[in-house]
Coordinates of C-alpha atoms and ligand atoms in Angstrom, one line a residue:
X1 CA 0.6 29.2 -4.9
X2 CA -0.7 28.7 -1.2
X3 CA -1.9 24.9 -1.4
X4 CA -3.7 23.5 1.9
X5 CA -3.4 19.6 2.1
X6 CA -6.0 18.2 4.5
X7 CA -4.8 15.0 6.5
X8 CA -1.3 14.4 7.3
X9 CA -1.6 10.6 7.0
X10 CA 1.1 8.6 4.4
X11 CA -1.2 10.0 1.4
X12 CA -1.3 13.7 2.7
X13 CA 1.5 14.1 4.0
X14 CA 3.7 12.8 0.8
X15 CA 1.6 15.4 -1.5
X16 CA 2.1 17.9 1.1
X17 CA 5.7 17.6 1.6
X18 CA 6.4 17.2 -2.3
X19 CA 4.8 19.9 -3.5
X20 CA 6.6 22.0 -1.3
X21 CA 9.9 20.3 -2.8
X22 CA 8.7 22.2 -6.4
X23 CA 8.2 25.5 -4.9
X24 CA 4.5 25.5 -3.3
X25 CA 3.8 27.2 -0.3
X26 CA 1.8 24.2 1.4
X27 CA 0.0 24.4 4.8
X28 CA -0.9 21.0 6.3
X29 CA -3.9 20.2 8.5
X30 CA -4.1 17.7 10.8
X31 CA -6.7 17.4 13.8
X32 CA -4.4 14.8 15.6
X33 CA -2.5 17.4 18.2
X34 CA -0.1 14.4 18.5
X35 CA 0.9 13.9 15.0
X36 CA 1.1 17.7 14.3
X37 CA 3.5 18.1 16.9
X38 CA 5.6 15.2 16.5
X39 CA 5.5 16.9 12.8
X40 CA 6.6 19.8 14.4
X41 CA 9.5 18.6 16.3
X42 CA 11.1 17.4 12.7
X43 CA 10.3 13.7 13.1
X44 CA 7.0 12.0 11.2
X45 CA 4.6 9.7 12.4
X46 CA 5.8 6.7 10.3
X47 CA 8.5 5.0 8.4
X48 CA 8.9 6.0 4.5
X49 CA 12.0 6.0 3.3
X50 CA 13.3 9.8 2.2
X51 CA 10.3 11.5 3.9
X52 CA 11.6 13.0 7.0
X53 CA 14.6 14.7 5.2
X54 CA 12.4 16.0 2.4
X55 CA 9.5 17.3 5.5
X56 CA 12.8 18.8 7.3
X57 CA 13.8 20.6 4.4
X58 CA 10.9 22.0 3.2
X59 CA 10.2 23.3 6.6
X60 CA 13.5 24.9 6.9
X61 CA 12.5 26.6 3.4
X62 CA 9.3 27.6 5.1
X63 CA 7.5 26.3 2.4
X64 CA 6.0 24.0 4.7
X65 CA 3.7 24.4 7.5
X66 CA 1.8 22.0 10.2
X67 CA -1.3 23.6 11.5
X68 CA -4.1 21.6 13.4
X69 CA -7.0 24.6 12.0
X70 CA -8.7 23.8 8.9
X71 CA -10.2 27.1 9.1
X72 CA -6.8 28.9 9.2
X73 CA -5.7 27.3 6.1
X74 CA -8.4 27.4 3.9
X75 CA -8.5 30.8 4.7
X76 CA -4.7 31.4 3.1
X77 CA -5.2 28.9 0.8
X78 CA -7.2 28.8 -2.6
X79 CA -6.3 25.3 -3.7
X80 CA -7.3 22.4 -0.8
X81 CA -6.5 19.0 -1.1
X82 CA -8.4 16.7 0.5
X83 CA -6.4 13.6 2.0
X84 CA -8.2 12.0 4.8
X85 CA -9.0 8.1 5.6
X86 CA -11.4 6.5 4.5
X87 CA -11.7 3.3 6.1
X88 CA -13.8 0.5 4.8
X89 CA -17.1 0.0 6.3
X90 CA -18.6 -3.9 8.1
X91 CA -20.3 -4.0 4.4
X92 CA -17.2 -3.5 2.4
X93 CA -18.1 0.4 1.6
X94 CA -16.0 2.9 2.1
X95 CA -16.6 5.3 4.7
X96 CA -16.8 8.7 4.1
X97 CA -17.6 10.3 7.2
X98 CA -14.0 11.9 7.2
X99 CA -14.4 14.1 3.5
X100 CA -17.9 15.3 4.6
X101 CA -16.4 16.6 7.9
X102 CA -14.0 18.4 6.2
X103 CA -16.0 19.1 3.4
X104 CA -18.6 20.7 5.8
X105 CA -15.9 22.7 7.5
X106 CA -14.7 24.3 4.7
X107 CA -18.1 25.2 3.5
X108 CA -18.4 27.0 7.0
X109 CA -15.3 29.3 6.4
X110 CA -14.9 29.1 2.7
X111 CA -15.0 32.8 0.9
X112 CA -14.0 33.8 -2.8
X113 CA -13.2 31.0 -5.1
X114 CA -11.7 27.7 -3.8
X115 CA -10.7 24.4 -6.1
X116 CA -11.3 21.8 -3.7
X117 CA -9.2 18.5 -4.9
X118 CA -10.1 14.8 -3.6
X119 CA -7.1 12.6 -3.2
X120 CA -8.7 10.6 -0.6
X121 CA -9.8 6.9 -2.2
X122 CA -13.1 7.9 -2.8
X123 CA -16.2 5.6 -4.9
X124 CA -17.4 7.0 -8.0
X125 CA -19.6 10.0 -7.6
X126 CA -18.3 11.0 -4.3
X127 CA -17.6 14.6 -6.3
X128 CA -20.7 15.0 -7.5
X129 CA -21.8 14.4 -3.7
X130 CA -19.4 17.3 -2.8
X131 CA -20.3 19.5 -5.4
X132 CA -24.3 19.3 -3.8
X133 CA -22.7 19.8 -0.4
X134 CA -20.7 22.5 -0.8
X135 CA -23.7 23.8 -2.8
X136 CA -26.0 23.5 -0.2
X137 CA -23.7 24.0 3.0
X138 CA -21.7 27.2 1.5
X139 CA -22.3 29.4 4.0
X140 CA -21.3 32.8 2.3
X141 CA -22.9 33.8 -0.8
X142 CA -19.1 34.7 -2.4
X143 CA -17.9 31.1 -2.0
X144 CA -17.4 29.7 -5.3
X145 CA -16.0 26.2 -5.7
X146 CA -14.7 23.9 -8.1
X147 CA -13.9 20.1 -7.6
X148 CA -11.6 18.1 -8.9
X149 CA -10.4 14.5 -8.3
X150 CA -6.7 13.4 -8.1
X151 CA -6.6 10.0 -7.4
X152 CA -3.0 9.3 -6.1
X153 CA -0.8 6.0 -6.9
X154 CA 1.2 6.2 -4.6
X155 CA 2.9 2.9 -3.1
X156 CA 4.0 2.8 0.8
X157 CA 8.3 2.3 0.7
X158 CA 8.8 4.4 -2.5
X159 CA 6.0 6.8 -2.3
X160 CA 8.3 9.4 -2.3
X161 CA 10.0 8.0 -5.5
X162 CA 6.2 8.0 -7.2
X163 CA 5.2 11.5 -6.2
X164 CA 8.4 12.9 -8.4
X165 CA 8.4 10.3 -11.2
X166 CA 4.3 8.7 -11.5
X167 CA 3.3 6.6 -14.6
X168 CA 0.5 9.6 -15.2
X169 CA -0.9 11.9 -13.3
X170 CA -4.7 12.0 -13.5
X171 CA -7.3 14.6 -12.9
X172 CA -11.2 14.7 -12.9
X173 CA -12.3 18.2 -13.6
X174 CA -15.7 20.0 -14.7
X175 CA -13.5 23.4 -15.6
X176 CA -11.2 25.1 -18.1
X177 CA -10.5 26.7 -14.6
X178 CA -9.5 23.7 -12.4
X179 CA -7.7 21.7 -15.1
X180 CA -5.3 25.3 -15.7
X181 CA -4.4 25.4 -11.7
X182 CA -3.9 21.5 -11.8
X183 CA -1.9 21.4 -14.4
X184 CA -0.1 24.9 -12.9
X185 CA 0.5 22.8 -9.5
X186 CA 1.9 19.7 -11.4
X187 CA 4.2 21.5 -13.9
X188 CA 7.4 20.5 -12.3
X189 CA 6.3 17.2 -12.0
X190 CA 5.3 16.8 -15.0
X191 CA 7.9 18.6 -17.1
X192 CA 10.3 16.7 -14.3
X193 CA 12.0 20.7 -14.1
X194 CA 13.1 19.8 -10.5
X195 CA 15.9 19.2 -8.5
X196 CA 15.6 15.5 -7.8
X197 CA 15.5 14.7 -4.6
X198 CA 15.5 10.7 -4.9
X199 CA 18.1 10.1 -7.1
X200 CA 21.9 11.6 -7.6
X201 CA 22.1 11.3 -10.8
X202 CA 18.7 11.4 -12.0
X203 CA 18.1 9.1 -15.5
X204 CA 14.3 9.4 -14.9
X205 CA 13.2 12.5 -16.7
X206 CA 10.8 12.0 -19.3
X207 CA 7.7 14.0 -19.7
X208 CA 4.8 12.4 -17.3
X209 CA 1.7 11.7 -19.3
X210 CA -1.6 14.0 -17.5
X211 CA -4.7 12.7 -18.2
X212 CA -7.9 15.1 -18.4
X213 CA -11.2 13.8 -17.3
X214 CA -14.4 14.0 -15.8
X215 CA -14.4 13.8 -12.1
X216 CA -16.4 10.2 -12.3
X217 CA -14.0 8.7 -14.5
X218 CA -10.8 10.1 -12.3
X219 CA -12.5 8.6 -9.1
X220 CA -12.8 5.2 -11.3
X221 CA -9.4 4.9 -12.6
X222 CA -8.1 4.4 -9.5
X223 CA -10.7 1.7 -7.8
X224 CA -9.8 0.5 -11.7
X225 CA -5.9 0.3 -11.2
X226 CA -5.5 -0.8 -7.9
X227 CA -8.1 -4.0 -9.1
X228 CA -6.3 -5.0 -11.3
X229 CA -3.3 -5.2 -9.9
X230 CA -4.7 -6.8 -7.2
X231 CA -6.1 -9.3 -9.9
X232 CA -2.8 -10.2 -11.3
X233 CA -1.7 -11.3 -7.6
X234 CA -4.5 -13.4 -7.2
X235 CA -4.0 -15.1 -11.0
X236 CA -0.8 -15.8 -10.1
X237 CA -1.0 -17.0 -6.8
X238 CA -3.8 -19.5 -8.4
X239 CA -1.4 -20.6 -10.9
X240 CA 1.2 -21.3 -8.4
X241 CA -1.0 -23.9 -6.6
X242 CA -1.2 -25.4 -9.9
X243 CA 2.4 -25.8 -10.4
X244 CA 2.8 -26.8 -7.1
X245 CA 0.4 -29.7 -7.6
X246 CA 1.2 -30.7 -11.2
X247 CA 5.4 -30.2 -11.2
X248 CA 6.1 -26.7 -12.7
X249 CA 8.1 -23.7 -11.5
X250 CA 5.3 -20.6 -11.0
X251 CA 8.8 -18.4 -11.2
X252 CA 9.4 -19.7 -14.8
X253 CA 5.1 -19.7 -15.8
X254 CA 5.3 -15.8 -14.1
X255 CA 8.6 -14.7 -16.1
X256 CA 7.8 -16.2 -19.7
X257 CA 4.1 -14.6 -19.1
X258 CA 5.4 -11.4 -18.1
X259 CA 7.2 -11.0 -20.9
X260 CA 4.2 -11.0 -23.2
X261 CA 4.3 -6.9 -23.6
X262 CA 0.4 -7.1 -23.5
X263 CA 0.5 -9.2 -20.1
X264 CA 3.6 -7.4 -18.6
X265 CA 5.8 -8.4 -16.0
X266 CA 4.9 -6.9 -12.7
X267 CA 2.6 -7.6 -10.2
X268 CA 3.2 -11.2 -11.1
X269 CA 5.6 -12.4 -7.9
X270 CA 3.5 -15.1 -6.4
X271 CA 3.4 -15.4 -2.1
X272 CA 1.0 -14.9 1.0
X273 CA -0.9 -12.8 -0.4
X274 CA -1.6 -8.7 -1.0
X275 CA -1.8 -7.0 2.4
X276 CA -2.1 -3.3 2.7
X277 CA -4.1 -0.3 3.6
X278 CA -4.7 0.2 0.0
X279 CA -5.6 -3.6 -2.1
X280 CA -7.9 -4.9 0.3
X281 CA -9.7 -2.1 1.1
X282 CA -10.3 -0.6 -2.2
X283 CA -11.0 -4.2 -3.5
X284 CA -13.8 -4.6 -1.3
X285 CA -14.9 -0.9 -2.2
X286 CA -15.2 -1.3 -5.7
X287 CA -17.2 -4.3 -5.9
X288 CA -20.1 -2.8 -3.6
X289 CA -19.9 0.4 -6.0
X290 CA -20.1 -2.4 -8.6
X291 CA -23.0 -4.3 -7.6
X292 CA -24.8 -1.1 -6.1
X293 CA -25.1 0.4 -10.1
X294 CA -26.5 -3.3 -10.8
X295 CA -23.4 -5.0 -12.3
X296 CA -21.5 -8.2 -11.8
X297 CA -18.3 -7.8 -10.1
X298 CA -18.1 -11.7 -9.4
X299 CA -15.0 -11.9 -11.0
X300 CA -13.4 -9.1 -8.0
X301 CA -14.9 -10.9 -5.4
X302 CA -12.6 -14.2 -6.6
X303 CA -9.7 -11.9 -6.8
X304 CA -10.6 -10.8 -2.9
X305 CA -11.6 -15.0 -1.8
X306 CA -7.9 -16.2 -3.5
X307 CA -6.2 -13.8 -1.3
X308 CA -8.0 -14.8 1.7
X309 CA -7.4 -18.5 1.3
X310 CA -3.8 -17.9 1.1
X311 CA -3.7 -17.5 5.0
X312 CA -5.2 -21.2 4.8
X313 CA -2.8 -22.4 2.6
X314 CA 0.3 -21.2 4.7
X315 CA -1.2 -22.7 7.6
X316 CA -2.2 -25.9 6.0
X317 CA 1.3 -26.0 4.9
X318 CA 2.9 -25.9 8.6
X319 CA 0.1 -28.0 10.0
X320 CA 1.4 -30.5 7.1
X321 CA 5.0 -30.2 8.2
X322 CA 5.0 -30.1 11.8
X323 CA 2.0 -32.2 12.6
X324 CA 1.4 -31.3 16.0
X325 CA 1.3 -27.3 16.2
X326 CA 0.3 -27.1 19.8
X327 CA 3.5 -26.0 21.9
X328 CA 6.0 -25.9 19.0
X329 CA 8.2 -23.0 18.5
X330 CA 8.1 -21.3 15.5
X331 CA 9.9 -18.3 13.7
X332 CA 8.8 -15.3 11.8
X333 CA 10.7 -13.0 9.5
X334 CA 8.8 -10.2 8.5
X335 CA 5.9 -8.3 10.1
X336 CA 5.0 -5.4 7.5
X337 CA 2.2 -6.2 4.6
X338 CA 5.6 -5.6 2.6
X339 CA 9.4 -4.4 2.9
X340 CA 10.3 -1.1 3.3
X341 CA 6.9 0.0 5.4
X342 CA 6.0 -0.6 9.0
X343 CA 3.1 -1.0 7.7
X344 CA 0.9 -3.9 9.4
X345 CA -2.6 -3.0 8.0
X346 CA -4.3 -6.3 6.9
X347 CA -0.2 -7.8 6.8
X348 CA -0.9 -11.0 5.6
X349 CA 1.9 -11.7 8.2
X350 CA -0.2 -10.7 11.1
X351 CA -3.2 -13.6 9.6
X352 CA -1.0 -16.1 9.5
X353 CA 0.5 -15.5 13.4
X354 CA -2.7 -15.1 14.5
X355 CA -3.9 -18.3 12.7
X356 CA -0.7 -20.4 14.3
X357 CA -1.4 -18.9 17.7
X358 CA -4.8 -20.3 17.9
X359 CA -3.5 -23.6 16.8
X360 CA -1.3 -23.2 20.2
X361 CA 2.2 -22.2 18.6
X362 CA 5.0 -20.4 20.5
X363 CA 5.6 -17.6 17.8
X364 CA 9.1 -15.1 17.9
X365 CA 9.3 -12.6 15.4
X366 CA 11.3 -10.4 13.6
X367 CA 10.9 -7.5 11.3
X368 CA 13.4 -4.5 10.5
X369 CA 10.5 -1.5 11.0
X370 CA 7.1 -3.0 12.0
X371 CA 7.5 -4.4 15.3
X372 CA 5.9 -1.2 17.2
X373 CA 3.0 -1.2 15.4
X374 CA 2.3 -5.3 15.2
X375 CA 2.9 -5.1 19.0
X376 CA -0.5 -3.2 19.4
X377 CA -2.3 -5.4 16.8
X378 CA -0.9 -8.7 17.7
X379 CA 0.3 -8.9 21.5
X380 CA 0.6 -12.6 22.5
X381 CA 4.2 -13.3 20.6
X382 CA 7.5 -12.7 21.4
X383 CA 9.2 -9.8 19.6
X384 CA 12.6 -10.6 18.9
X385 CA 15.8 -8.2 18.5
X386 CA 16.9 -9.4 15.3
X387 CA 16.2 -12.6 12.6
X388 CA 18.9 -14.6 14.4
X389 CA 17.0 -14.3 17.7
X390 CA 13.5 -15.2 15.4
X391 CA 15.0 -18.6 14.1
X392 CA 16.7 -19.4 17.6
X393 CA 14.6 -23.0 19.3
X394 CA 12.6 -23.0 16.1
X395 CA 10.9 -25.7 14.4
X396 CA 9.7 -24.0 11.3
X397 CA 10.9 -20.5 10.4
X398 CA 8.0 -18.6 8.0
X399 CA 9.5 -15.7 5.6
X400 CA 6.6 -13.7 5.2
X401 CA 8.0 -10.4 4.2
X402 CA 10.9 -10.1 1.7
X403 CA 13.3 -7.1 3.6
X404 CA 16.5 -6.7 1.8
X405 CA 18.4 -7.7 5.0
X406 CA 17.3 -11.3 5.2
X407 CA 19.1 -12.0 2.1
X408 CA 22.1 -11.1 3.8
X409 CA 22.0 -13.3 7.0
X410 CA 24.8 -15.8 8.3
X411 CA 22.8 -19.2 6.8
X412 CA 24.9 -21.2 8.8
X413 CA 24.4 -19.3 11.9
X414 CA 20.7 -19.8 11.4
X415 CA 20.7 -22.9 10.6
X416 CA 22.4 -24.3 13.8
X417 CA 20.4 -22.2 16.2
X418 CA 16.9 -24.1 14.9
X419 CA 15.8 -27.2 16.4
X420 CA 14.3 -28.3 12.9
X421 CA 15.9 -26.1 10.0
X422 CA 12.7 -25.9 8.1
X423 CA 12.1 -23.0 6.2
X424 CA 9.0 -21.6 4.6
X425 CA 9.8 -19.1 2.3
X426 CA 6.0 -17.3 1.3
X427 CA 7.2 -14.8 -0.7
X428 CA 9.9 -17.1 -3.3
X429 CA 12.7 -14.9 -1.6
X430 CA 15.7 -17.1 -1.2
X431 CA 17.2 -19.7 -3.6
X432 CA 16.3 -23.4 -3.1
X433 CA 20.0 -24.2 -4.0
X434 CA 21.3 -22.0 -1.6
X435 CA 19.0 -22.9 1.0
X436 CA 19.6 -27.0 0.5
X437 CA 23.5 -26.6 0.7
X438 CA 23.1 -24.8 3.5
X439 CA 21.2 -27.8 5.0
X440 CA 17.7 -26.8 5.1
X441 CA 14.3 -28.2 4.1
X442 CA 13.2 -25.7 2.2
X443 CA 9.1 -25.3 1.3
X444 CA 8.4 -21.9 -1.4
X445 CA 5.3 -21.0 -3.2
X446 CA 4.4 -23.0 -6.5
X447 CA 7.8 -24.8 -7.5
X448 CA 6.3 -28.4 -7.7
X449 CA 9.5 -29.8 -6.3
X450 CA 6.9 -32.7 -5.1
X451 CA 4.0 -32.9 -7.1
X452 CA 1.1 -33.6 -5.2
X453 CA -1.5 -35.1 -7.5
X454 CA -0.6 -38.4 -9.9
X455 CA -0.8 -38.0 -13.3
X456 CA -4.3 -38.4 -14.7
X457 CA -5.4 -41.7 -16.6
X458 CA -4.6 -41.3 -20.3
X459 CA -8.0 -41.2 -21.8
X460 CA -9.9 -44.2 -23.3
X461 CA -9.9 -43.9 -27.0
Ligands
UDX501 C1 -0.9 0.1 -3.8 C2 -0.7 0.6 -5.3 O1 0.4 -0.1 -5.9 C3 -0.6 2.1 -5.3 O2 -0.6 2.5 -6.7 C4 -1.8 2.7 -4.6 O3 -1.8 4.1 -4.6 C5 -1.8 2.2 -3.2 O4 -1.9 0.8 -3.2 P1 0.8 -0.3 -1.8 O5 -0.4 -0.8 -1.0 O6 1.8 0.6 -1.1 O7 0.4 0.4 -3.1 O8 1.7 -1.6 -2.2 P2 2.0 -2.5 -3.5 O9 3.4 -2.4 -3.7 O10 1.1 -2.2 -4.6 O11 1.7 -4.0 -2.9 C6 0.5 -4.3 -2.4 C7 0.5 -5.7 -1.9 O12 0.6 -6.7 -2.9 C8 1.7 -6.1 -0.9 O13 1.2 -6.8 0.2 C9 2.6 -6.9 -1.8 O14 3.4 -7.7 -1.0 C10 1.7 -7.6 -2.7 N1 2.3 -8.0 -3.9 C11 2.7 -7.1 -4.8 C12 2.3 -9.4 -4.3 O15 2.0 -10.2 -3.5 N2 2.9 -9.7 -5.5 C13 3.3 -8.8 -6.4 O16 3.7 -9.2 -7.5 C14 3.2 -7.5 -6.1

């Protein structure tokens, strides 16, 4: 099947590049020159681990194509997926300038029958809006379309794990038609028929759940799934201010909750906060498609105020430490919203710099991937060449992103080279033990090594 994927960004560009991997033809569209040639040249425009060899190989197979003509694809191509941005809006909406651009392009060129798929994060309804565009823009009387939603779940640093092996895959369709080539594109996916190309010896093979719906319900699911998750961060970050001021361990609380089969044990690890192109964004989205249809989403926007006050509570917490911020040194590890990403869209990393810089800090930072792309976001801070060089003069060192590699650093090393060997570990990544033998004060998320608040007056009976 010739498949176009519109939008070559970390969503379109993993769909693309997978479903060439089971045996589509797919042509990519991108209207960034730039990114289509660096495409071209064999590299891609960002870090995800597994990517470029699976875009290089599929391009060696010719199965896969980078083109910078919508026209010229849709015009080879029956089944287009639609993957552009959609950015959120001052008001919290997302906007969807991007689909309707290309949605009005394709109507422009479109002839015969075309199944036009949104993968994009869209608000509910956005395919009915497309269905009445495409309706009233089709320019030639033998277009015929079909929409669909396909909401995607992927997560940046193993999205290439989650296109081959997803929880579900999840369509919205209005036809026996549409749901017969979805299920057609996702067959080797779902029946996991292919050649792995994640694992070497590949235990994850059972058949992957596809769920049938109406093109509404699709577009909800995922606004529905990503709140949720983003709900269980926030709860657990609330309870680990608790422990911290009553004398409990939020690691012990998270892993005897998790293992309530009902409750369940991810999305429970307790820190600075969700970050992310996807969390904050879609948060935000769903509660103004909430409140627009006249219903309370309070309980979202406490999700989406927790997370922001976490930036606060970081901050508080160094204020608290070192007194006098103005003109003290202090280190960061880890720039990305999370590890394996470079990734610094609404990095809760990024807050917190920005938050010590205005307090007058001297901030030098380290991350394995993100540096480039926190450079153009956050100039005023010294990038460093590695963690050693980040924890070198400092007074407090801040762990804001857990990388793999800073659990393998010379402790010693680092602790001699600070001035103060004060560590704040936001994301509960090291061991307190390890970290006090090694000589450091050592601050983490909701272990309430030191209570804050008495105990409350027994109650007069
Ligand atoms: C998310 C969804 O997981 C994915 O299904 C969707 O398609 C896109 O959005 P992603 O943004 O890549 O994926 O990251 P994810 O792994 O979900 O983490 C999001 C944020 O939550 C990160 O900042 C992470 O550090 C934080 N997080 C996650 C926590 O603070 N605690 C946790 O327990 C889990």
């Amino acid at each position: 099947m010739n498949i176009a994927v519109i939008g070559a960004g970390y969503v379109g560009l993993i769909t693309a590049a997978g479903l060439a991997e089971t045996g589509q033809r797919v042509i990519c569209v991108d209207d960034d020159l730039r990114k289509i040639e660096i495409l071209n040249s064999g590299a891609i425009p960002f870090y995800e681990p597994g990517l470029e060899e699976l875009v290089r190989r599929n391009r060696q197979a010719k199965r896969l194509e980078f083109i910078s003509k919508l026209e010229d694809a849709a015009a080879e191509c029956q089944v287009i997926f639609i993957c552009v941005g959609t950015p959120p809006q001052e008001s919290g909406e997302a906007d969807l300038s991007s689909v309707e651009l290309v949605a009005r392009r394709i109507s422009g060129c479109a002839r015969g029958y075309h199944l036009v798929i949104e993968k994009s994060t869209v608000p509910v309804q956005t395919g009915r809006r497309l269905q009445k565009h495409f309706a009233i823009y089709g320019s030639s009387s033998q277009f015929q379309c079909d929409v669909a939603s396909n909401p995607e779940f992927l997560r940046e640093g193993s999205g290439v794990e989650d296109f081959f092996h997803p929880d579900r895959i999840v369509v919205g369709v209005e036809s026996e038609k549409a749901a017969t080539l979805l299920k057609e594109i996702y067959q080797p996916v779902l029946e996991q028929t292919f050649a792995c190309p994640v694992h070497d010896d590949c235990g994850k093979r059972s058949r992957v759940p596809f769920v049938v719906t109406d093109i509404n319900s699709a577009e909800l699911i995922k606004h529905a799934s990503n709140s949720f998750l983003a709900m269980k961060i926030s709860f657990i970050n609330m309870i680990a201010d608790l422990c911290e001021a009553v004398g409990a361990n939020v690691g012990k609380v998270a892993e005897a909750l998790g293992m309530d089969e009902r409750i369940g044990a991810s999305f429970l690890r307790p820190g600075v906060g969700f970050g992310g192109s996807c969390f904050p964004k879609d948060l935000q989205a769903f509660v103004r498609v909430g409140e627009d249809a006249g219903c309370d989403f309070s309980l979202l926007r406490e999700v989406e105020r927790i997370n922001q006050r976490r930036i606060d509570m970081v901050v508080s917490k160094i204020k608290n430490e070192l007194w006098v911020v103005r003109g003290k040194r202090v280190g960061v590890w880890g720039l990305a919203f999370k590890p394996r990403t470079d990734d610094v869209r609404s990095a809760p990393a990024l807050a917190v710099i920005r938050r010590l810089l205005a307090e007058g800090a001297v901030v030098q930072a380290y991350d394995p991937q993100a540096m480039e792309k926190a450079k153009a976001e956050v100039p005023g801070i010294e990038y460093c060449a590695d963690a050693y060089a980040a924890a070198q003069g400092a007074e407090a060192l801040l762990a804001l992103t857990e990388w793999d590699e800073f659990l393998h650093l010379d402790l010693a090393r680092v602790r001699q080279s600070m001035v103060r060997p004060l560590i704040f570990d936001g994301r509960n990544m090291f061991s307190r033990a390890i970290m006090s033998e090694h000589g450091f004060e050592y601050l983490d998320i909701g272990s309430g090594g030191s209570a804050r608040k008495p105990l409350p007056d027994a109650k007069q009976g």
